Amino acid sequence: MLSYRHSFHAGNFADVLKHTVLVQILRYLGQKDKAFCYIDTHAGPGDYALDSDYALKNREFDNGIGRLWGRDDLPANVADYVQLAKQFNAAGQPARYPGSPWFAKSLLRPQDRLFLYELHPTEQKILQKFANKDKRITVLHDDGLKHATGLLPPKERRGLVLIDPSYELKSDYELVIETVVKMHKRFATGTYALWYPVVNRRRNQSMERALQRSGIANMHLFELGIQADSEAPGMTACGMIVINPPWTLPTEMARTLPWLADTLGIEGAGFYRLQALSVAAPE
């Protein structure tokens, strides 16, 4: 399974997809003056050095943010994401990559709140420095899958929950579904963005069926693959399942996913899925 240290994978094609979607949702929530609440169940440190031993081991960022950095033909929502990533760097080629907490903080308004969960002690300390005593940001040294449900519904009654575990354990797939269902029961109008890797297609299919059987409506799947599914170790694709997405998101991603698949696909093997997940009929 995937390494629990995201530093190995920072800035890769999966981050491109995840953060492009994340920025779009946060931009949409920010269009109204009313405050929103952002909850990140697996925040990480919020800052990754691309010249670290971790990042340089496989240089996954070369086929992610690195391939997009100098282009002038990016789709609008990808360009928005890349421009924010450039603000995290002084100049030139990318030296550091911002995690999800940084993208959220950069779009935070005075009335909004962030709750960032991180269990790894070293990364949690870095995240505390990142928060820099900002009263809008709460950093919790805990497992977001187990405890974030207690924050729902937020007092703002508007919000986004990003669910992004490592899937290091096979049981994470089932735990993610259980958690999403519990969260949705407490805060049915919230937006939930669930990231997933494709390392074993059968597990993903099982996860999709479980979500459809849950009775949750208004779910959209956005998947990006860079090579054909394989039994070999490694992630061939990844996706975001978004519950209650902004109404503009499916249309925007319909334009973006084909471009990303063509641009980031390995030797022409890129592909994408764009699908509304319908609720399964009662048996």
GROMACS .gro file of C-alpha atoms in nm, residues 9-16 50 60-71 74 78 81-86 89 93-98 103 264:
model
   38
    9HIS     CA    1   0.432   1.173  -0.331
   10ALA     CA    2   0.407   1.551  -0.290
   11GLY     CA    3   0.313   1.736  -0.607
   12ASN     CA    4   0.236   1.421  -0.807
   13PHE     CA    5  -0.057   1.375  -1.045
   14ALA     CA    6  -0.283   1.280  -0.753
   15ASP     CA    7  -0.211   1.611  -0.581
   16VAL     CA    8  -0.284   1.792  -0.907
   50LEU     CA    9   1.071   1.894  -0.330
   60GLU     CA   10   0.675   1.197  -0.863
   61PHE     CA   11   0.635   1.573  -0.884
   62ASP     CA   12   0.799   1.567  -1.229
   63ASN     CA   13   0.482   1.411  -1.369
   64GLY     CA   14   0.257   1.638  -1.167
   65ILE     CA   15   0.308   2.002  -1.077
   66GLY     CA   16   0.645   2.000  -1.257
   67ARG     CA   17   0.481   1.927  -1.591
   68LEU     CA   18   0.233   2.211  -1.547
   69TRP     CA   19   0.460   2.478  -1.401
   70GLY     CA   20   0.581   2.657  -1.712
   71ARG     CA   21   0.282   2.606  -1.942
   74LEU     CA   22  -0.365   2.543  -1.877
   78VAL     CA   23  -0.581   2.423  -1.336
   81TYR     CA   24  -0.441   2.597  -0.878
   82VAL     CA   25  -0.093   2.636  -1.032
   83GLN     CA   26  -0.090   3.009  -0.966
   84LEU     CA   27  -0.162   2.947  -0.599
   85ALA     CA   28   0.119   2.689  -0.588
   86LYS     CA   29   0.354   2.945  -0.742
   89ASN     CA   30   0.751   2.954  -0.406
   93GLN     CA   31   1.110   2.615  -1.064
   94PRO     CA   32   0.905   2.470  -0.780
   95ALA     CA   33   1.119   2.411  -0.472
   96ARG     CA   34   0.834   2.346  -0.228
   97TYR     CA   35   0.484   2.211  -0.264
   98PRO     CA   36   0.189   2.333  -0.054
  103PHE     CA   37  -0.449   2.598  -0.020
  264LEU     CA   38  -0.003   1.369  -1.752
   0.00000   0.00000   0.00000
